[in-house]
Amino acid sequence: MLFRKSVRKRWLGVKYVVKLKLNDKEIEAEKGKTLLEIALENGFDIPHLCMLKNLYYGTSCRLCLVMTSRGKLIPSCYYRVSGDEEFIVDSPELREIRRVNFELILSYHKIECWLCNRKGNCKLMDISRKLGVEGLPVCSQCPLAPDECLLTKGILCLGMITLSGCDAECITSGGQCWGCRGPVTREDILERAFRRYKELGFDLNDVLFRAEIFWNSLKEFERIREVVEKVKGDDK
Amino acid sequence: MKAKGEVILWSLLDKCCEKCKHSKINPCPDYIECRVKGPLCHDDQKCKELRKKRIEELKYGVHGSKIRIPLSSCTLATGAEEIYNKFKEYILEKRLDTEITISGCFGLDYLDPWFEVIMKGYPAAIYVKVKGKDIPRILDEYFEKKDVSNAFALRYRTGKAKGEEKVPLLDEIDVWKKQRKWVSRNCGFINPESLEEYILSGGYSGLSRSLKMKPEEVIETILKSGLRGRGGAGFPTGLKWKITRTQPGNPKYVIANADEGDPGAFMNRLLAESDPFRIIEGLTIAGYSIGASHGYIFVRAEKPLMASRLKKAVEEARKYGLLGENILGSGFSFDIDVILSAGAFVCGEETAMLSAIEGKRAWPRQRPPYPAQQGLWGQPTAINNVETLAHVATIMSYGLEEFVKLGTEKTKGTKMFCVTGSVSRPGVYEVPVGVSIRYLVEELAGGAPEGSSIKAVQIGGPSGGCIPKDKFDLPIDYETLQSAGAIMGSGGIVVINDNNCMVDVAKFFLTFTSAESCGKCFPCRIGLRKLLDILDKITSGNGSEEDIIVLRQLANSVRNSSLCALGGTAPNPVLSTLRYFGDEYEAHIRDGVCPANVCKAFITYTIDQEVCIACGQCAMNCPVGAISKTSSGKYSVDYDRCIRCGTCFIICPVNAVQKVGKKEMVRGEVCG
Ligand SMILES: Cc1cc2nc3c(=O)[nH]c(=O)nc-3n(C[C@H](O)[C@H](O)[C@H](O)COP(=O)(O)O)c2cc1C
Ligand code: SF4
Ligand code: SF4
Ligand code: FES
């Protein structure tokens, strides 16, 4: 025999096929593909962030974890199928783990969506919506950020300090954000936002006054006031 | 060490006469046996005599007396160098022809520095906790008065020295008798830089025997012995080798992992400093079994003596043809490189270690493929802990029958444990796997020093867990420890007493692991940081009930989703302290007290006015000037200014400064 069996088969265009069971769905897949590819092709939506096809398979973000039949967690972006196997690719437990991991990633992200050029074309934002992780400001979904931001035109918009999730409803329909979804909780975002207000020449008291409309009965409002005081005191 | 002017001696490793056919190019398969029992191929009384004489010389020194002084990191730290120099002075002064040789450490670190004096016909005496100034007196006693009554122990008796009956034999002493010296049998009693002494003590007979077997048979023997990796996970060594051997791909590699990085663990260092040839023999056997022709020893750069001893041993073995081409005429060629690690805890993780050896940044990678499938440069690689390899050499030398008698059903043999922390006899102890924690901590390490009591032990270093006192009857084996929330790890046991706060202990270990995280994957890099932040919050008095829930959830998530075992085990200290010492966490959060009075936010210092002698030392040394004289002439602390550094507490000559919980303090003031 001139060539090894695998080489011959590849030449002849024969593909090895393995039988997989993802959750309850039985599928056939080509051997050597990554589990993530196969799952995505078959309609399972596994969040993934760090895998760059043909460039990086370092398994850093740990969002694409799936569970083997023995209960071990493995990153699907790295795992190449080689035999008939079963995996759980989506379950409440897995979602919980992915959510925690994603929150960790987000917690170290310097969030300044109002200055970000990606204009909503942001993987972090997509995944945060899919996993139900709250915490990004409305600007993350705003079509105007950053160049045509209302704030740069002198219109007071509460997008920077308001939780996203409404698809920036008011802004898309021509208005400004009034903060109806409540404030973002992370203090560092608030701080940067208020700095930005100040930088653009808004009176912070005006911003607070506007915010009070929806938030005056909130427990956190005290904290927001404190942040404002802090930002005000910056110059001194 | 040879005295000045001495001629280079014939050594056991050399030819006895022209009839010996052994040479480096054409090695004799029976070389090792022949050196000790020989000559085997020819019968010559003269050659026999020559060997016998040399063996005597090795035992008792060239001129019938010898001093062994252990030079290893632990004894050097307690002043062995000074003692070594004193010996030289003494010998020069008295014009003695006593030989001074070095040895390794025998594991009983609380006795350091120690040494052994040997004279032919007299008992070999061990003196411990010696000071430089005592040397002349001790040696006078031994060499001139032949009096051993001040020795700590004898290695054997001869009945000729004075006071012999008063001194116990080493084998009769409790801490020695209760151990089972298997891999560490030579530690402290041979010269770690002398291949000759190693061979005399039975070394290299394992390799010699293995090379006469087929590689598959060697693997079969190791499989049968049930030896499991001593580096942490406890994977059966024979199985690992079998897998590596049967993988397609050539060349294959073997690696000895000597990157011992856990704080509080030093058994690998002790082994490599005291008996390095055993590791090299084990690695050579591993290479032979899996079909590798090259091996690496990956040594922690922060343990320079360990590295230099291993390097020297490799050179020595190479010099006598025990590494290199056609070892012992078997046709098997093998060589070893000693590589210094890049100096991070994570380098001990096997895939990170592979990266480091390849010259890349020491980042772990996802397994599978396991190193046995795709290891160094993509080739099948067997990675073993140095203690595992030493076990291999010992099993091949002494047979597996004795080995399988020790240990438990699932884990055979012995394991070296390093007991440190709050015990009266810290050191390295080798015991059969499966003895209880109590046995190790109390019977061997002597329990808590006076004035304190043991609260828990941390087994397995920073990746292990805390096991409380009431669980001390648990046997130490891989499965039991795992289900108790700890791990065997490499065998480090840190004993924690009741002056320690468990939240603070968890914080200590987490500080280590979060600093050592390589940063590749997020759960470990950020998760450990967040866990640490929460612990900080609790110990600084700002904790809430919710924090405990978050702590538990986050710790579990980090454990399950991290890439490598560093992140996968780092939350163990948190989880195990939460499991066994949840009340301490609650006390911090709910009652605002630190039960052990450790966490600064919960304590304050006061001065007992009755005891204070008004010396003013505390006031002088307080870095923030929080102590001042009161109207009564005594001193008192200004609680608002005090930063709780504890200086006054340490400095007060009459112990008038007391550490009290803040809560009690406030209550006391209200009442009074
Ligand atoms: C963070 C980390 C550090 C490690 N450090 C060591 C070490 O210092 N020495 C060691 O032998 N194994 C260490 N290991 C375990 C090795 O990865 C590997 O399991 C071991 O060397 C296998 O050898 P064995 O089969 O003989 O136990 C470490 C593992 C991790 C995750
Ligand atoms: S318009 Fe409002 S929501 Fe949009 S970027 Fe500016 S501040 Fe943010
Ligand atoms: S678990 Fe920690 S040490 Fe291991 S790869 Fe992830 S970041 Fe690195
Ligand atoms: S996509 Fe990041 S680990 Fe798989």
PDB file of C-alpha atoms in Angstrom, chain B residues 280-439:
ATOM      1  CA  ILE B 280      18.598   9.980  37.498  1.00  0.00           C
ATOM      2  CA  GLU B 281      18.422   6.216  37.699  1.00  0.00           C
ATOM      3  CA  GLY B 282      14.621   6.404  37.767  1.00  0.00           C
ATOM      4  CA  LEU B 283      14.546   8.726  34.789  1.00  0.00           C
ATOM      5  CA  THR B 284      16.869   6.430  32.859  1.00  0.00           C
ATOM      6  CA  ILE B 285      14.602   3.471  33.587  1.00  0.00           C
ATOM      7  CA  ALA B 286      11.627   5.546  32.443  1.00  0.00           C
ATOM      8  CA  GLY B 287      13.463   6.416  29.252  1.00  0.00           C
ATOM      9  CA  TYR B 288      14.276   2.781  28.600  1.00  0.00           C
ATOM     10  CA  SER B 289      10.707   1.659  29.216  1.00  0.00           C
ATOM     11  CA  ILE B 290       8.955   4.120  26.950  1.00  0.00           C
ATOM     12  CA  GLY B 291      11.648   4.098  24.301  1.00  0.00           C
ATOM     13  CA  ALA B 292      13.013   7.584  24.732  1.00  0.00           C
ATOM     14  CA  SER B 293      16.581   8.526  24.100  1.00  0.00           C
ATOM     15  CA  HIS B 294      16.493  11.899  25.735  1.00  0.00           C
ATOM     16  CA  GLY B 295      15.303  13.073  29.095  1.00  0.00           C
ATOM     17  CA  TYR B 296      15.022  16.380  30.879  1.00  0.00           C
ATOM     18  CA  ILE B 297      15.042  17.334  34.499  1.00  0.00           C
ATOM     19  CA  PHE B 298      13.122  20.519  35.037  1.00  0.00           C
ATOM     20  CA  VAL B 299      14.374  22.130  38.224  1.00  0.00           C
ATOM     21  CA  ARG B 300      13.169  25.147  40.050  1.00  0.00           C
ATOM     22  CA  ALA B 301      15.695  27.927  39.578  1.00  0.00           C
ATOM     23  CA  GLU B 302      15.048  29.210  43.087  1.00  0.00           C
ATOM     24  CA  LYS B 303      16.529  26.035  44.508  1.00  0.00           C
ATOM     25  CA  PRO B 304      20.081  26.404  43.207  1.00  0.00           C
ATOM     26  CA  LEU B 305      21.690  23.707  45.325  1.00  0.00           C
ATOM     27  CA  MET B 306      19.155  21.177  44.135  1.00  0.00           C
ATOM     28  CA  ALA B 307      19.891  22.136  40.542  1.00  0.00           C
ATOM     29  CA  SER B 308      23.643  21.995  40.957  1.00  0.00           C
ATOM     30  CA  ARG B 309      23.539  18.605  42.693  1.00  0.00           C
ATOM     31  CA  LEU B 310      21.409  17.206  39.895  1.00  0.00           C
ATOM     32  CA  LYS B 311      23.696  18.694  37.264  1.00  0.00           C
ATOM     33  CA  LYS B 312      26.737  17.242  38.970  1.00  0.00           C
ATOM     34  CA  ALA B 313      25.077  13.868  39.246  1.00  0.00           C
ATOM     35  CA  VAL B 314      24.239  13.873  35.546  1.00  0.00           C
ATOM     36  CA  GLU B 315      27.856  14.659  34.687  1.00  0.00           C
ATOM     37  CA  GLU B 316      29.116  11.966  37.008  1.00  0.00           C
ATOM     38  CA  ALA B 317      26.762   9.366  35.568  1.00  0.00           C
ATOM     39  CA  ARG B 318      27.825  10.393  32.084  1.00  0.00           C
ATOM     40  CA  LYS B 319      31.460  10.036  33.044  1.00  0.00           C
ATOM     41  CA  TYR B 320      30.994   6.421  34.054  1.00  0.00           C
ATOM     42  CA  GLY B 321      28.844   5.475  31.109  1.00  0.00           C
ATOM     43  CA  LEU B 322      25.583   5.319  33.042  1.00  0.00           C
ATOM     44  CA  LEU B 323      24.284   7.948  30.682  1.00  0.00           C
ATOM     45  CA  GLY B 324      25.269   8.165  27.073  1.00  0.00           C
ATOM     46  CA  GLU B 325      25.671   5.586  24.330  1.00  0.00           C
ATOM     47  CA  ASN B 326      25.067   1.911  24.891  1.00  0.00           C
ATOM     48  CA  ILE B 327      24.432   2.013  28.631  1.00  0.00           C
ATOM     49  CA  LEU B 328      25.779  -1.101  30.370  1.00  0.00           C
ATOM     50  CA  GLY B 329      26.114  -2.846  27.064  1.00  0.00           C
ATOM     51  CA  SER B 330      22.392  -3.005  26.518  1.00  0.00           C
ATOM     52  CA  GLY B 331      22.386  -1.034  23.293  1.00  0.00           C
ATOM     53  CA  PHE B 332      20.158   1.546  24.926  1.00  0.00           C
ATOM     54  CA  SER B 333      21.391   5.128  24.669  1.00  0.00           C
ATOM     55  CA  PHE B 334      20.066   7.883  26.809  1.00  0.00           C
ATOM     56  CA  ASP B 335      21.092  11.328  27.928  1.00  0.00           C
ATOM     57  CA  ILE B 336      19.698  13.922  30.288  1.00  0.00           C
ATOM     58  CA  ASP B 337      19.635  17.720  30.272  1.00  0.00           C
ATOM     59  CA  VAL B 338      18.984  19.671  33.432  1.00  0.00           C
ATOM     60  CA  ILE B 339      16.846  22.695  32.691  1.00  0.00           C
ATOM     61  CA  LEU B 340      16.178  25.576  35.042  1.00  0.00           C
ATOM     62  CA  SER B 341      12.564  26.554  35.337  1.00  0.00           C
ATOM     63  CA  ALA B 342      11.315  29.995  34.507  1.00  0.00           C
ATOM     64  CA  GLY B 343      10.493  30.604  38.114  1.00  0.00           C
ATOM     65  CA  ALA B 344       6.740  30.592  38.482  1.00  0.00           C
ATOM     66  CA  PHE B 345       4.482  28.217  40.341  1.00  0.00           C
ATOM     67  CA  VAL B 346       2.584  27.440  37.166  1.00  0.00           C
ATOM     68  CA  CYS B 347       5.766  26.061  35.536  1.00  0.00           C
ATOM     69  CA  GLY B 348       5.155  22.881  37.524  1.00  0.00           C
ATOM     70  CA  GLU B 349       1.969  22.294  35.578  1.00  0.00           C
ATOM     71  CA  GLU B 350       2.921  19.785  32.952  1.00  0.00           C
ATOM     72  CA  THR B 351       1.800  21.580  29.808  1.00  0.00           C
ATOM     73  CA  ALA B 352       3.255  24.891  31.019  1.00  0.00           C
ATOM     74  CA  MET B 353       6.473  23.058  31.710  1.00  0.00           C
ATOM     75  CA  LEU B 354       6.545  21.751  28.151  1.00  0.00           C
ATOM     76  CA  SER B 355       6.168  25.300  26.851  1.00  0.00           C
ATOM     77  CA  ALA B 356       8.935  26.462  29.118  1.00  0.00           C
ATOM     78  CA  ILE B 357      11.299  23.736  27.925  1.00  0.00           C
ATOM     79  CA  GLU B 358      10.470  24.604  24.327  1.00  0.00           C
ATOM     80  CA  GLY B 359      11.626  28.100  25.144  1.00  0.00           C
ATOM     81  CA  LYS B 360       8.221  29.723  25.130  1.00  0.00           C
ATOM     82  CA  ARG B 361       6.301  31.505  27.789  1.00  0.00           C
ATOM     83  CA  ALA B 362       5.145  29.044  30.450  1.00  0.00           C
ATOM     84  CA  TRP B 363       1.488  28.947  29.560  1.00  0.00           C
ATOM     85  CA  PRO B 364      -0.566  25.842  30.162  1.00  0.00           C
ATOM     86  CA  ARG B 365      -2.612  24.559  27.287  1.00  0.00           C
ATOM     87  CA  GLN B 366      -5.845  22.678  27.092  1.00  0.00           C
ATOM     88  CA  ARG B 367      -5.674  18.923  27.541  1.00  0.00           C
ATOM     89  CA  PRO B 368      -6.424  16.584  25.746  1.00  0.00           C
ATOM     90  CA  PRO B 369      -4.178  15.920  23.904  1.00  0.00           C
ATOM     91  CA  TYR B 370      -2.256  14.845  26.957  1.00  0.00           C
ATOM     92  CA  PRO B 371       1.530  15.117  27.001  1.00  0.00           C
ATOM     93  CA  ALA B 372       1.628  11.346  26.649  1.00  0.00           C
ATOM     94  CA  GLN B 373       0.035  11.838  23.225  1.00  0.00           C
ATOM     95  CA  GLN B 374       1.491  15.167  22.180  1.00  0.00           C
ATOM     96  CA  GLY B 375       4.080  16.543  24.521  1.00  0.00           C
ATOM     97  CA  LEU B 376       7.422  18.136  24.013  1.00  0.00           C
ATOM     98  CA  TRP B 377       7.708  19.402  20.413  1.00  0.00           C
ATOM     99  CA  GLY B 378       4.542  17.515  19.665  1.00  0.00           C
ATOM    100  CA  GLN B 379       6.092  14.164  20.537  1.00  0.00           C
ATOM    101  CA  PRO B 380       4.822  11.631  23.074  1.00  0.00           C
ATOM    102  CA  THR B 381       6.257  12.600  26.443  1.00  0.00           C
ATOM    103  CA  ALA B 382       6.080  11.015  29.860  1.00  0.00           C
ATOM    104  CA  ILE B 383       6.254  13.514  32.712  1.00  0.00           C
ATOM    105  CA  ASN B 384       6.860  12.273  36.213  1.00  0.00           C
ATOM    106  CA  ASN B 385       7.546  13.787  39.541  1.00  0.00           C
ATOM    107  CA  VAL B 386      11.049  13.201  40.872  1.00  0.00           C
ATOM    108  CA  GLU B 387       9.747  11.277  43.846  1.00  0.00           C
ATOM    109  CA  THR B 388       7.812   8.993  41.506  1.00  0.00           C
ATOM    110  CA  LEU B 389      11.025   8.331  39.596  1.00  0.00           C
ATOM    111  CA  ALA B 390      12.944   7.666  42.789  1.00  0.00           C
ATOM    112  CA  HIS B 391      10.246   5.139  43.649  1.00  0.00           C
ATOM    113  CA  VAL B 392      10.727   3.497  40.268  1.00  0.00           C
ATOM    114  CA  ALA B 393      14.451   3.113  40.870  1.00  0.00           C
ATOM    115  CA  THR B 394      13.828   1.721  44.336  1.00  0.00           C
ATOM    116  CA  ILE B 395      11.178  -0.721  43.189  1.00  0.00           C
ATOM    117  CA  MET B 396      13.415  -1.991  40.410  1.00  0.00           C
ATOM    118  CA  SER B 397      16.299  -2.393  42.861  1.00  0.00           C
ATOM    119  CA  TYR B 398      14.529  -3.957  45.786  1.00  0.00           C
ATOM    120  CA  GLY B 399      11.680  -5.703  44.049  1.00  0.00           C
ATOM    121  CA  LEU B 400       8.025  -4.894  44.133  1.00  0.00           C
ATOM    122  CA  GLU B 401       7.116  -7.440  46.798  1.00  0.00           C
ATOM    123  CA  GLU B 402       8.239  -5.202  49.596  1.00  0.00           C
ATOM    124  CA  PHE B 403       6.673  -2.162  47.979  1.00  0.00           C
ATOM    125  CA  VAL B 404       3.193  -3.612  47.560  1.00  0.00           C
ATOM    126  CA  LYS B 405       3.149  -4.658  51.200  1.00  0.00           C
ATOM    127  CA  LEU B 406       3.019  -0.965  52.103  1.00  0.00           C
ATOM    128  CA  GLY B 407       0.185   1.430  51.576  1.00  0.00           C
ATOM    129  CA  THR B 408      -3.510   0.949  50.985  1.00  0.00           C
ATOM    130  CA  GLU B 409      -5.613  -1.113  48.634  1.00  0.00           C
ATOM    131  CA  LYS B 410      -5.685   1.596  45.975  1.00  0.00           C
ATOM    132  CA  THR B 411      -2.376   3.292  46.572  1.00  0.00           C
ATOM    133  CA  LYS B 412       0.696   1.265  47.283  1.00  0.00           C
ATOM    134  CA  GLY B 413       3.957   2.252  48.836  1.00  0.00           C
ATOM    135  CA  THR B 414       5.182   5.182  50.813  1.00  0.00           C
ATOM    136  CA  LYS B 415       5.112   8.916  50.415  1.00  0.00           C
ATOM    137  CA  MET B 416       7.314  11.652  51.775  1.00  0.00           C
ATOM    138  CA  PHE B 417       5.418  14.351  53.617  1.00  0.00           C
ATOM    139  CA  CYS B 418       6.667  17.683  54.652  1.00  0.00           C
ATOM    140  CA  VAL B 419       5.193  18.826  57.930  1.00  0.00           C
ATOM    141  CA  THR B 420       5.689  22.492  58.734  1.00  0.00           C
ATOM    142  CA  GLY B 421       3.953  25.268  60.580  1.00  0.00           C
ATOM    143  CA  SER B 422       2.932  25.030  64.176  1.00  0.00           C
ATOM    144  CA  VAL B 423       4.505  21.718  65.191  1.00  0.00           C
ATOM    145  CA  SER B 424       7.364  20.971  67.515  1.00  0.00           C
ATOM    146  CA  ARG B 425       9.238  18.731  65.082  1.00  0.00           C
ATOM    147  CA  PRO B 426       8.946  20.143  61.566  1.00  0.00           C
ATOM    148  CA  GLY B 427      10.589  18.022  58.904  1.00  0.00           C
ATOM    149  CA  VAL B 428      10.177  15.525  56.123  1.00  0.00           C
ATOM    150  CA  TYR B 429       8.697  12.185  57.091  1.00  0.00           C
ATOM    151  CA  GLU B 430       8.274   9.167  54.924  1.00  0.00           C
ATOM    152  CA  VAL B 431       5.348   6.953  55.834  1.00  0.00           C
ATOM    153  CA  PRO B 432       3.201   4.376  54.086  1.00  0.00           C
ATOM    154  CA  VAL B 433       0.290   5.932  52.222  1.00  0.00           C
ATOM    155  CA  GLY B 434      -2.874   5.647  54.257  1.00  0.00           C
ATOM    156  CA  VAL B 435      -1.621   6.521  57.728  1.00  0.00           C
ATOM    157  CA  SER B 436      -3.821   8.977  59.547  1.00  0.00           C
ATOM    158  CA  ILE B 437      -3.239  12.706  59.633  1.00  0.00           C
ATOM    159  CA  ARG B 438      -2.952  12.390  63.389  1.00  0.00           C
ATOM    160  CA  TYR B 439      -0.100   9.928  63.065  1.00  0.00           C
TER     161      TYR B 439
END
